[in-house]
């Protein structure tokens, strides 16, 4: 089950849906909003998502995980809207008979979710600036791999980094 | 041949365009051609391959054909989680 | 922090202790009591633990994880006593700036906890039999690597497997 | 030389011994020697290396010396989690 929500994510309630008498292992991941990124002090994040495709692509990712590893249940919930430091932006939970499968599937799901779901985040910094966060895959190509090179900053003040290398993982 | 398409812009593209979408006429044969034609709107100078495109709520390749009545979504590089 | 408890484990409360404004990632693992093991129907498990050494060895494992990966916080709680199907027997939680470190540390901790803490479990089967569960590492050496071969079953009826290969992971 | 040691048995060992511990006199020089001497109690026929031993609440190697007054804990193969 892939869900998009503007409400607070409640991992404890969500994990209950993965319970199964045949489950011996439960691995989960939560992405929390960090107070820093790339040397900048972050005060708030805004998530923009295109929910219909997030859901269908998310379901596809969960199905891939189920076909690759012998797991019992796998769910993912992603938030959109405005989030504060410490808030949970994404939750992934996987239950299985044995732990190896739960760990691998959980990691696969969060990695794919971050690369494939149409979600974008804009960081708001302590100094009043803001900037869209660059994607993980591009970040891994190093600082010169900049998607939006030459693109005039639409709402940024002078000196604002338009794309940040990475944010909350 | 001219066809009518609805285009939607997201995140960085939306902010640059100043609008979240528009309906327009285009003779672009592919999603890539349409993206190139609308460069002044979304503002991206990078290759389309770094971005994503969906037609009628399906993620498609950039060489996918654009047909009359299609809704085309242009996604800048994603950064979920 | 390594805790031993005879009370129900509450992951939601525990995860709160790992919160940190600098944390972008939280990985956790729970071991749940499975209703089956090695083809046998399990109805209940009893955990025997030597708590003083569980705590000191557990703290050592957490310290090892902290020195190997750049993480912020790592906790583990293990239950002892009688547990029912679905109960949480062990919980591990790790928070860090980035997710790779949280996943690796979480996996390391649960793997080491299962191999090093002086804890033993006795499975009670649907047919009334019971048996001590063999350790994971021995299980990985195959069915012929049996610690207690030749040891007379102290409380088992005829036909009871004295050592089971594996249980809840 | 005879020394007085307190031995504790766990899990399978405890059930086989029928007691959780005892205080006894032994001339065993090492934890391994003491484990071998008490084979009739803990019942294990396998090599000590498959099990673990602690002296005075510290996990030790099997060749660790046993001294007068020590508390020696014999652990069968563990299976937590």
Tab-separated table of C-alpha atoms in Angstrom:
chain	number	residue	atom	x	y	z
A	1	UNK	CA	0.000	0.000	0.000
A	2	UNK	CA	1.391	3.365	-1.048
A	3	UNK	CA	-0.204	6.387	0.582
A	4	UNK	CA	0.265	10.123	0.176
A	5	UNK	CA	-0.827	12.275	3.085
A	6	UNK	CA	-0.801	15.840	4.334
A	7	UNK	CA	-1.346	14.623	7.900
A	8	UNK	CA	1.269	13.595	10.446
A	9	UNK	CA	2.661	10.101	9.791
A	10	UNK	CA	2.071	7.683	12.701
A	11	UNK	CA	4.540	4.772	12.313
A	12	UNK	CA	3.119	2.883	15.290
A	13	UNK	CA	-0.354	2.654	13.770
A	14	UNK	CA	1.047	1.877	10.347
A	15	UNK	CA	3.248	-0.960	11.571
A	16	UNK	CA	0.170	-2.692	12.972
A	17	UNK	CA	-1.068	-3.228	9.426
A	18	UNK	CA	2.030	-5.297	8.704
A	19	UNK	CA	1.456	-7.693	11.592
A	20	UNK	CA	1.167	-11.322	10.619
A	21	UNK	CA	1.397	-14.508	12.700
A	22	UNK	CA	3.929	-15.786	10.161
A	23	UNK	CA	6.141	-12.690	10.495
A	24	UNK	CA	9.370	-13.004	12.481
A	25	UNK	CA	10.939	-9.777	11.274
A	26	UNK	CA	9.894	-6.172	10.789
A	27	UNK	CA	12.247	-3.590	9.287
A	28	UNK	CA	11.251	0.026	8.963
A	29	UNK	CA	12.670	3.318	7.828
A	30	UNK	CA	11.643	6.885	8.570
A	31	UNK	CA	12.937	10.002	6.870
A	32	UNK	CA	13.021	12.887	9.335
A	33	UNK	CA	13.443	16.567	8.562
A	34	UNK	CA	17.001	17.557	9.407
A	35	UNK	CA	18.032	20.972	10.660
A	36	UNK	CA	20.936	21.223	8.250
A	37	UNK	CA	21.880	20.464	4.685
A	38	UNK	CA	25.146	21.060	2.944
A	39	UNK	CA	26.269	23.543	5.551
A	40	UNK	CA	23.015	25.523	5.535
A	41	UNK	CA	20.737	25.793	8.543
A	42	UNK	CA	17.270	24.523	7.561
A	43	UNK	CA	14.166	25.700	9.401
A	44	UNK	CA	11.338	24.194	7.332
A	45	UNK	CA	10.691	22.111	4.227
A	46	UNK	CA	7.881	22.234	1.711
A	47	UNK	CA	7.042	19.072	-0.187
A	48	UNK	CA	5.277	19.290	-3.515
A	49	UNK	CA	3.991	15.993	-4.871
A	50	UNK	CA	1.940	14.851	-7.806
A	51	UNK	CA	-0.110	12.366	-5.813
A	52	UNK	CA	-1.740	10.239	-8.560
A	53	UNK	CA	1.628	9.233	-9.999
A	54	UNK	CA	3.232	8.939	-6.562
A	55	UNK	CA	0.631	6.339	-5.700
A	56	UNK	CA	0.885	4.322	-8.912
A	57	UNK	CA	4.684	4.459	-9.043
A	58	UNK	CA	4.862	3.678	-5.320
A	59	UNK	CA	2.653	0.613	-5.766
A	60	UNK	CA	4.924	-0.492	-8.585
A	61	UNK	CA	7.969	-0.204	-6.319
A	62	UNK	CA	6.261	-2.206	-3.547
A	63	UNK	CA	5.314	-4.862	-6.067
A	64	UNK	CA	8.915	-5.059	-7.270
A	65	UNK	CA	10.075	-5.546	-3.681
A	66	UNK	CA	7.521	-8.321	-3.174
A	67	UNK	CA	8.679	-10.105	-6.308
A	68	UNK	CA	12.391	-9.802	-5.460
A	69	UNK	CA	12.300	-10.876	-1.810
A	70	UNK	CA	10.149	-13.293	0.122
A	71	UNK	CA	8.308	-10.796	2.267
A	72	UNK	CA	4.831	-10.764	3.774
A	73	UNK	CA	3.768	-7.105	3.725
A	74	UNK	CA	5.270	-3.804	2.593
A	75	UNK	CA	3.814	-0.331	2.991
A	76	UNK	CA	4.999	3.192	2.324
A	77	UNK	CA	3.569	6.579	3.286
A	78	UNK	CA	4.919	9.923	2.058
A	79	UNK	CA	3.919	13.345	3.278
A	80	UNK	CA	3.413	16.497	1.312
A	81	UNK	CA	2.923	20.106	2.361
A	82	UNK	CA	4.882	22.059	4.929
A	83	UNK	CA	7.062	20.134	7.409
A	84	UNK	CA	9.055	21.229	10.436
A	85	UNK	CA	12.375	19.961	11.803
A	86	UNK	CA	11.910	16.476	13.277
A	87	UNK	CA	8.761	15.699	11.301
A	88	UNK	CA	8.531	12.337	9.559
A	89	UNK	CA	8.477	12.886	5.786
A	90	UNK	CA	8.389	9.270	4.696
A	91	UNK	CA	7.849	5.885	6.333
A	92	UNK	CA	8.569	2.427	4.932
A	93	UNK	CA	7.667	-0.797	6.742
A	94	UNK	CA	8.280	-4.408	5.704
A	95	UNK	CA	7.426	-7.648	7.499
A	96	UNK	CA	8.750	-11.089	6.591
A	97	UNK	CA	9.508	-14.476	8.108
A	98	UNK	CA	13.262	-13.790	8.235
A	99	UNK	CA	15.126	-10.546	8.752
A	100	UNK	CA	17.413	-10.552	5.739
A	101	UNK	CA	14.493	-10.139	3.360
A	102	UNK	CA	12.874	-7.388	5.443
A	103	UNK	CA	16.085	-5.337	5.521
A	104	UNK	CA	16.755	-5.689	1.812
A	105	UNK	CA	13.198	-4.912	0.744
A	106	UNK	CA	12.963	-1.912	3.086
A	107	UNK	CA	16.188	-0.450	1.720
A	108	UNK	CA	15.136	-1.082	-1.869
A	109	UNK	CA	11.799	0.637	-1.364
A	110	UNK	CA	13.163	3.831	0.187
A	111	UNK	CA	15.946	4.051	-2.423
A	112	UNK	CA	13.478	3.689	-5.285
A	113	UNK	CA	10.902	5.998	-3.717
A	114	UNK	CA	13.485	8.754	-3.487
A	115	UNK	CA	14.504	8.306	-7.120
A	116	UNK	CA	11.198	7.675	-8.829
A	117	UNK	CA	8.258	9.367	-7.092
A	118	UNK	CA	7.321	12.800	-8.477
A	119	UNK	CA	8.059	14.692	-5.267
A	120	UNK	CA	10.094	17.852	-4.847
A	121	UNK	CA	11.198	19.673	-1.753
A	122	UNK	CA	12.078	23.254	-1.133
A	123	UNK	CA	14.262	24.082	1.826
A	124	UNK	CA	13.765	27.250	3.800
A	125	UNK	CA	16.928	28.451	5.498
A	126	UNK	CA	17.598	30.323	8.709
A	127	UNK	CA	18.810	33.317	6.712
A	128	UNK	CA	15.458	33.657	4.929
A	129	UNK	CA	16.571	32.121	1.631
A	130	UNK	CA	15.017	29.053	0.083
A	131	UNK	CA	15.957	26.573	-2.607
A	132	UNK	CA	14.733	23.462	-4.369
A	133	UNK	CA	16.641	20.377	-3.346
A	134	UNK	CA	18.528	18.523	-6.021
A	135	UNK	CA	17.822	14.859	-6.531
A	136	UNK	CA	19.976	12.192	-4.927
A	137	UNK	CA	21.087	10.551	-8.105
A	138	UNK	CA	22.305	13.828	-9.560
A	139	UNK	CA	24.059	14.633	-6.300
A	140	UNK	CA	25.978	11.383	-6.618
A	141	UNK	CA	27.399	12.646	-9.903
A	142	UNK	CA	29.152	15.415	-8.034
A	143	UNK	CA	28.739	19.163	-7.774
A	144	UNK	CA	29.174	19.808	-11.490
A	145	UNK	CA	26.177	17.728	-12.447
A	146	UNK	CA	23.645	20.475	-12.033
A	147	UNK	CA	20.266	20.027	-13.650
A	148	UNK	CA	19.280	23.614	-13.694
A	149	UNK	CA	22.512	25.289	-14.600
A	150	UNK	CA	21.766	28.591	-16.204
A	151	UNK	CA	18.203	28.636	-14.961
A	152	UNK	CA	17.448	32.021	-13.394
A	153	UNK	CA	16.384	31.654	-9.761
A	154	UNK	CA	12.671	32.439	-9.837
A	155	UNK	CA	12.163	33.417	-6.246
A	156	UNK	CA	15.609	33.420	-4.755
A	157	UNK	CA	17.549	36.323	-3.382
A	158	UNK	CA	21.112	36.911	-4.471
A	159	UNK	CA	23.458	34.244	-3.218
A	160	UNK	CA	20.828	31.609	-2.617
A	161	UNK	CA	22.003	28.182	-3.725
A	162	UNK	CA	19.370	27.224	-6.253
A	163	UNK	CA	19.949	23.521	-5.943
A	164	UNK	CA	21.239	21.886	-2.816
A	165	UNK	CA	23.249	18.746	-3.170
A	166	UNK	CA	21.358	16.593	-0.719
A	167	UNK	CA	18.898	16.768	2.079
A	168	UNK	CA	17.321	14.524	4.696
A	169	UNK	CA	17.972	10.891	3.868
B	1	UNK	CA	-0.256	18.738	-37.598
B	2	UNK	CA	-1.487	21.042	-34.846
B	3	UNK	CA	-3.083	19.456	-31.821
B	4	UNK	CA	-4.372	20.816	-28.595
B	5	UNK	CA	-2.520	19.685	-25.466
B	6	UNK	CA	-2.691	20.555	-21.801
B	7	UNK	CA	0.673	20.981	-20.135
B	8	UNK	CA	1.381	20.984	-16.389
B	9	UNK	CA	4.531	22.277	-14.730
B	10	UNK	CA	5.844	21.178	-11.327
B	11	UNK	CA	8.097	22.607	-8.621
B	12	UNK	CA	10.993	24.538	-10.198
B	13	UNK	CA	9.278	24.472	-13.611
B	14	UNK	CA	6.019	25.770	-12.154
B	15	UNK	CA	7.784	28.593	-10.338
B	16	UNK	CA	9.670	29.609	-13.474
B	17	UNK	CA	6.559	29.458	-15.632
B	18	UNK	CA	4.572	31.390	-13.043
B	19	UNK	CA	1.648	29.117	-13.851
B	20	UNK	CA	0.935	25.497	-12.949
B	21	UNK	CA	-0.390	24.638	-16.383
B	22	UNK	CA	-1.780	25.808	-19.695
B	23	UNK	CA	-3.627	24.502	-22.716
B	24	UNK	CA	-1.958	25.220	-26.028
B	25	UNK	CA	-1.633	24.213	-29.667
B	26	UNK	CA	1.517	22.453	-30.789
B	27	UNK	CA	2.849	20.483	-33.716
B	28	UNK	CA	5.396	18.647	-31.537
B	29	UNK	CA	5.589	14.960	-32.416
B	30	UNK	CA	7.091	13.802	-29.168
B	31	UNK	CA	7.185	14.725	-25.494
B	32	UNK	CA	10.828	15.731	-25.996
B	33	UNK	CA	9.904	18.091	-28.857
B	34	UNK	CA	7.155	19.681	-26.776
B	35	UNK	CA	9.555	20.110	-23.834
B	36	UNK	CA	12.038	21.852	-26.154
B	37	UNK	CA	9.328	24.111	-27.599
B	38	UNK	CA	8.298	25.175	-24.089
B	39	UNK	CA	11.795	25.921	-22.839
B	40	UNK	CA	10.881	29.598	-22.373
B	41	UNK	CA	8.176	28.479	-19.954
B	42	UNK	CA	9.800	25.846	-17.722
B	43	UNK	CA	13.210	27.490	-18.018
B	44	UNK	CA	15.287	24.327	-17.954
B	45	UNK	CA	18.385	24.343	-20.111
B	46	UNK	CA	19.400	20.828	-19.304
B	47	UNK	CA	18.700	17.721	-21.386
B	48	UNK	CA	15.210	16.303	-21.024
B	49	UNK	CA	16.770	13.011	-19.974
B	50	UNK	CA	17.447	14.496	-16.536
B	51	UNK	CA	13.761	15.198	-16.063
B	52	UNK	CA	10.636	13.073	-16.366
B	53	UNK	CA	7.464	13.293	-18.375
B	54	UNK	CA	4.036	11.749	-17.968
B	55	UNK	CA	1.212	11.663	-20.475
B	56	UNK	CA	-2.303	11.155	-19.174
B	57	UNK	CA	-0.915	10.131	-15.768
B	58	UNK	CA	1.457	7.507	-17.173
B	59	UNK	CA	5.215	7.989	-16.965
B	60	UNK	CA	6.489	7.684	-20.540
B	61	UNK	CA	9.751	7.872	-22.455
B	62	UNK	CA	10.703	11.207	-23.952
B	63	UNK	CA	10.132	9.881	-27.472
B	64	UNK	CA	6.497	9.064	-26.671
B	65	UNK	CA	4.092	10.625	-29.194
B	66	UNK	CA	1.924	13.558	-28.193
B	67	UNK	CA	-1.672	13.309	-29.387
B	68	UNK	CA	-4.566	15.725	-29.567
B	69	UNK	CA	-6.184	16.103	-26.154
B	70	UNK	CA	-3.242	14.720	-24.172
B	71	UNK	CA	-2.349	16.027	-20.727
B	72	UNK	CA	1.430	16.290	-20.516
B	73	UNK	CA	3.195	16.636	-17.141
B	74	UNK	CA	6.745	17.966	-16.959
B	75	UNK	CA	8.678	16.907	-13.846
B	76	UNK	CA	12.002	18.436	-12.821
B	77	UNK	CA	14.483	16.071	-11.117
B	78	UNK	CA	12.715	14.509	-8.122
B	79	UNK	CA	13.877	14.621	-4.510
B	80	UNK	CA	11.482	12.764	-2.258
B	81	UNK	CA	12.055	11.319	1.186
C	1	UNK	CA	21.364	2.116	25.592
C	2	UNK	CA	20.813	-1.626	25.965
C	3	UNK	CA	17.804	-2.639	28.028
C	4	UNK	CA	16.442	-5.994	29.144
C	5	UNK	CA	12.762	-6.095	30.041
C	6	UNK	CA	9.982	-8.464	30.990
C	7	UNK	CA	7.384	-5.894	29.927
C	8	UNK	CA	5.894	-5.344	26.504
C	9	UNK	CA	8.252	-3.482	24.148
C	10	UNK	CA	6.799	-0.184	22.882
C	11	UNK	CA	8.748	0.827	19.738
C	12	UNK	CA	6.911	4.121	19.359
C	13	UNK	CA	8.009	5.386	22.772
C	14	UNK	CA	11.505	4.027	22.274
C	15	UNK	CA	11.989	5.714	18.906
C	16	UNK	CA	11.300	9.073	20.514
C	17	UNK	CA	14.525	8.751	22.475
C	18	UNK	CA	16.453	8.659	19.198
C	19	UNK	CA	15.013	11.912	17.919
C	20	UNK	CA	17.547	14.589	17.108
C	21	UNK	CA	17.254	17.797	15.083
C	22	UNK	CA	20.326	16.661	13.137
C	23	UNK	CA	18.771	13.269	12.266
C	24	UNK	CA	17.487	12.752	8.726
C	25	UNK	CA	17.171	8.986	8.926
C	26	UNK	CA	15.792	6.426	11.350
C	27	UNK	CA	16.110	2.693	10.722
C	28	UNK	CA	14.584	0.165	13.062
C	29	UNK	CA	14.166	-3.554	13.404
C	30	UNK	CA	11.719	-5.625	15.430
C	31	UNK	CA	11.858	-9.366	15.981
C	32	UNK	CA	8.342	-10.768	16.270
C	33	UNK	CA	7.328	-14.192	17.536
C	34	UNK	CA	6.470	-16.355	14.520
C	35	UNK	CA	3.853	-19.068	14.529
C	36	UNK	CA	6.143	-21.556	12.805
C	37	UNK	CA	9.717	-22.736	12.774
C	38	UNK	CA	11.287	-25.418	10.687
C	39	UNK	CA	7.927	-26.944	9.823
C	40	UNK	CA	6.674	-26.987	13.421
C	41	UNK	CA	3.676	-25.004	14.625
C	42	UNK	CA	4.818	-22.734	17.463
C	43	UNK	CA	2.343	-21.504	20.088
C	44	UNK	CA	4.583	-19.744	22.598
C	45	UNK	CA	8.220	-18.945	23.330
C	46	UNK	CA	10.099	-18.658	26.588
C	47	UNK	CA	13.179	-16.463	26.697
C	48	UNK	CA	15.818	-17.062	29.324
C	49	UNK	CA	18.443	-14.343	29.613
C	50	UNK	CA	21.351	-13.561	31.855
C	51	UNK	CA	20.587	-9.870	32.127
C	52	UNK	CA	23.839	-8.445	33.561
C	53	UNK	CA	25.910	-9.783	30.670
C	54	UNK	CA	23.190	-9.013	28.128
C	55	UNK	CA	23.426	-5.395	29.152
C	56	UNK	CA	27.211	-5.121	29.141
C	57	UNK	CA	27.632	-7.071	25.900
C	58	UNK	CA	24.754	-5.122	24.326
C	59	UNK	CA	26.375	-1.805	25.250
C	60	UNK	CA	29.591	-3.063	23.691
C	61	UNK	CA	27.759	-3.876	20.443
C	62	UNK	CA	26.117	-0.432	20.347
C	63	UNK	CA	29.508	1.176	20.934
C	64	UNK	CA	30.990	-0.833	18.081
C	65	UNK	CA	28.185	0.365	15.794
C	66	UNK	CA	28.810	3.970	16.826
C	67	UNK	CA	32.511	3.666	16.072
C	68	UNK	CA	31.981	1.986	12.699
C	69	UNK	CA	29.288	4.259	11.261
C	70	UNK	CA	28.531	7.935	11.634
C	71	UNK	CA	25.292	7.637	13.558
C	72	UNK	CA	23.622	9.824	16.151
C	73	UNK	CA	21.837	7.395	18.480
C	74	UNK	CA	21.403	3.624	18.767
C	75	UNK	CA	19.266	1.703	21.227
C	76	UNK	CA	18.292	-1.919	21.727
C	77	UNK	CA	15.716	-3.567	23.978
C	78	UNK	CA	15.344	-7.329	24.423
C	79	UNK	CA	12.555	-9.116	26.241
C	80	UNK	CA	12.737	-12.137	28.466
C	81	UNK	CA	10.054	-14.373	29.944
C	82	UNK	CA	7.067	-15.896	28.176
C	83	UNK	CA	6.029	-14.445	24.795
C	84	UNK	CA	3.047	-15.100	22.567
C	85	UNK	CA	2.773	-15.152	18.775
C	86	UNK	CA	3.083	-11.612	17.415
C	87	UNK	CA	4.889	-10.246	20.466
C	88	UNK	CA	7.972	-8.137	19.931
C	89	UNK	CA	11.023	-9.967	21.320
C	90	UNK	CA	13.666	-7.457	20.358
C	91	UNK	CA	13.795	-3.892	19.066
C	92	UNK	CA	16.722	-2.005	17.538
C	93	UNK	CA	16.582	1.668	16.542
C	94	UNK	CA	19.250	3.856	14.971
C	95	UNK	CA	19.132	7.517	13.947
C	96	UNK	CA	21.688	9.281	11.762
C	97	UNK	CA	22.044	12.198	9.359
C	98	UNK	CA	21.963	9.925	6.282
C	99	UNK	CA	20.155	6.653	5.724
C	100	UNK	CA	23.012	4.443	4.624
C	101	UNK	CA	24.620	4.602	8.053
C	102	UNK	CA	21.338	3.968	9.893
C	103	UNK	CA	20.596	0.845	7.837
C	104	UNK	CA	24.093	-0.603	8.226
C	105	UNK	CA	24.305	0.056	11.946
C	106	UNK	CA	20.810	-1.331	12.588
C	107	UNK	CA	21.636	-4.536	10.726
C	108	UNK	CA	24.975	-4.890	12.502
C	109	UNK	CA	23.398	-4.487	15.919
C	110	UNK	CA	20.650	-7.081	15.457
C	111	UNK	CA	23.099	-9.563	13.898
C	112	UNK	CA	25.538	-9.198	16.775
C	113	UNK	CA	22.820	-9.221	19.436
C	114	UNK	CA	21.571	-12.555	18.144
C	115	UNK	CA	25.059	-14.050	18.182
C	116	UNK	CA	26.542	-12.633	21.352
C	117	UNK	CA	23.944	-11.926	24.032
C	118	UNK	CA	23.432	-14.748	26.570
C	119	UNK	CA	19.785	-15.383	25.682
C	120	UNK	CA	18.123	-18.709	24.963
C	121	UNK	CA	14.662	-19.492	23.751
C	122	UNK	CA	12.503	-22.529	24.168
C	123	UNK	CA	9.758	-23.117	21.665
C	124	UNK	CA	6.458	-24.653	22.699
C	125	UNK	CA	4.719	-26.477	19.870
C	126	UNK	CA	1.091	-27.047	19.033
C	127	UNK	CA	1.557	-30.778	19.707
C	128	UNK	CA	2.637	-30.120	23.300
C	129	UNK	CA	6.335	-30.668	22.724
C	130	UNK	CA	8.986	-28.096	23.404
C	131	UNK	CA	12.610	-27.566	22.459
C	132	UNK	CA	15.514	-25.176	22.872
C	133	UNK	CA	16.264	-23.245	19.735
C	134	UNK	CA	19.654	-23.667	18.174
C	135	UNK	CA	21.772	-20.618	17.556
C	136	UNK	CA	21.836	-18.890	14.189
C	137	UNK	CA	25.502	-19.268	13.540
C	138	UNK	CA	25.359	-23.007	14.099
C	139	UNK	CA	22.316	-23.221	11.870
C	140	UNK	CA	24.314	-21.616	9.095
C	141	UNK	CA	26.722	-24.543	9.273
C	142	UNK	CA	23.918	-26.852	8.181
C	143	UNK	CA	21.823	-29.483	9.869
C	144	UNK	CA	24.784	-31.669	10.841
C	145	UNK	CA	26.325	-28.990	13.007
C	146	UNK	CA	24.394	-29.837	16.131
C	147	UNK	CA	25.687	-28.526	19.426
C	148	UNK	CA	23.882	-30.927	21.633
C	149	UNK	CA	24.132	-34.116	19.674
C	150	UNK	CA	23.987	-36.999	22.082
C	151	UNK	CA	22.606	-34.867	24.878
C	152	UNK	CA	19.583	-36.573	26.433
C	153	UNK	CA	16.497	-34.373	26.106
C	154	UNK	CA	15.755	-33.275	29.654
C	155	UNK	CA	12.097	-32.460	29.328
C	156	UNK	CA	11.173	-33.594	25.870
C	157	UNK	CA	8.819	-36.328	24.845
C	158	UNK	CA	9.872	-38.888	22.272
C	159	UNK	CA	10.308	-37.396	18.849
C	160	UNK	CA	10.767	-33.831	19.979
C	161	UNK	CA	13.458	-32.054	18.027
C	162	UNK	CA	15.840	-30.991	20.754
C	163	UNK	CA	17.398	-28.222	18.735
C	164	UNK	CA	15.549	-26.351	16.056
C	165	UNK	CA	17.511	-24.931	13.155
C	166	UNK	CA	16.242	-21.386	13.269
C	167	UNK	CA	13.493	-19.310	14.687
C	168	UNK	CA	12.085	-15.802	14.463
C	169	UNK	CA	14.544	-13.493	12.805
D	1	UNK	CA	45.432	-26.926	44.090
D	2	UNK	CA	41.826	-27.155	45.205
D	3	UNK	CA	39.780	-23.996	45.091
D	4	UNK	CA	36.176	-23.247	45.802
D	5	UNK	CA	34.152	-22.038	42.823
D	6	UNK	CA	30.509	-21.239	42.236
D	7	UNK	CA	29.153	-22.542	38.946
D	8	UNK	CA	25.931	-21.449	37.223
D	9	UNK	CA	24.164	-23.342	34.454
D	10	UNK	CA	21.831	-21.777	31.884
D	11	UNK	CA	19.002	-22.974	29.639
D	12	UNK	CA	19.749	-26.476	28.317
D	13	UNK	CA	22.609	-26.906	30.799
D	14	UNK	CA	20.399	-25.859	33.698
D	15	UNK	CA	17.667	-28.248	32.699
D	16	UNK	CA	20.098	-31.129	32.347
D	17	UNK	CA	21.773	-30.365	35.664
D	18	UNK	CA	18.402	-30.000	37.375
D	19	UNK	CA	19.919	-27.096	39.315
D	20	UNK	CA	20.763	-23.541	38.302
D	21	UNK	CA	24.043	-23.529	40.153
D	22	UNK	CA	26.280	-25.059	42.790
D	23	UNK	CA	29.365	-24.303	44.803
D	24	UNK	CA	32.086	-26.923	44.601
D	25	UNK	CA	35.762	-27.654	45.005
D	26	UNK	CA	37.848	-28.152	41.911
D	27	UNK	CA	41.493	-28.319	40.871
D	28	UNK	CA	40.683	-27.232	37.302
D	29	UNK	CA	43.223	-24.722	36.016
D	30	UNK	CA	41.056	-23.258	33.291
D	31	UNK	CA	37.426	-22.651	32.452
D	32	UNK	CA	37.717	-25.366	29.807
D	33	UNK	CA	39.028	-27.885	32.337
D	34	UNK	CA	36.208	-27.074	34.759
D	35	UNK	CA	33.646	-27.433	31.930
D	36	UNK	CA	35.081	-30.858	31.095
D	37	UNK	CA	35.024	-31.942	34.743
D	38	UNK	CA	31.362	-30.980	35.018
D	39	UNK	CA	30.256	-32.739	31.844
D	40	UNK	CA	28.033	-35.050	33.893
D	41	UNK	CA	26.190	-31.985	35.149
D	42	UNK	CA	25.617	-29.807	32.079
D	43	UNK	CA	25.393	-32.829	29.811
D	44	UNK	CA	27.010	-31.261	26.753
D	45	UNK	CA	29.184	-33.571	24.687
D	46	UNK	CA	30.240	-30.934	22.247
D	47	UNK	CA	33.446	-28.909	22.291
D	48	UNK	CA	33.489	-26.002	24.714
D	49	UNK	CA	34.279	-23.712	21.792
D	50	UNK	CA	30.624	-23.926	20.728
D	51	UNK	CA	29.533	-22.557	24.076
D	52	UNK	CA	30.525	-19.511	26.103
D	53	UNK	CA	31.886	-18.949	29.568
D	54	UNK	CA	31.930	-15.953	31.865
D	55	UNK	CA	33.911	-15.509	35.057
D	56	UNK	CA	32.686	-12.934	37.563
D	57	UNK	CA	30.312	-11.480	34.955
D	58	UNK	CA	33.005	-11.045	32.297
D	59	UNK	CA	32.949	-13.121	29.124
D	60	UNK	CA	36.334	-14.849	28.942
D	61	UNK	CA	38.222	-17.256	26.701
D	62	UNK	CA	38.055	-20.915	27.583
D	63	UNK	CA	41.724	-20.930	28.616
D	64	UNK	CA	41.050	-18.266	31.262
D	65	UNK	CA	42.312	-19.333	34.707
D	66	UNK	CA	39.824	-20.264	37.424
D	67	UNK	CA	40.657	-18.847	40.829
D	68	UNK	CA	39.419	-19.465	44.339
D	69	UNK	CA	36.102	-17.717	44.900
D	70	UNK	CA	35.302	-17.236	41.203
D	71	UNK	CA	31.745	-17.388	39.897
D	72	UNK	CA	31.782	-19.307	36.617
D	73	UNK	CA	28.818	-19.131	34.209
D	74	UNK	CA	28.361	-21.794	31.542
D	75	UNK	CA	26.321	-20.689	28.532
D	76	UNK	CA	25.008	-23.082	25.882
D	77	UNK	CA	24.875	-21.728	22.302
D	78	UNK	CA	22.833	-18.522	22.376
D	79	UNK	CA	19.719	-17.797	20.322
D	80	UNK	CA	18.381	-14.332	21.048
D	81	UNK	CA	16.126	-12.139	18.968
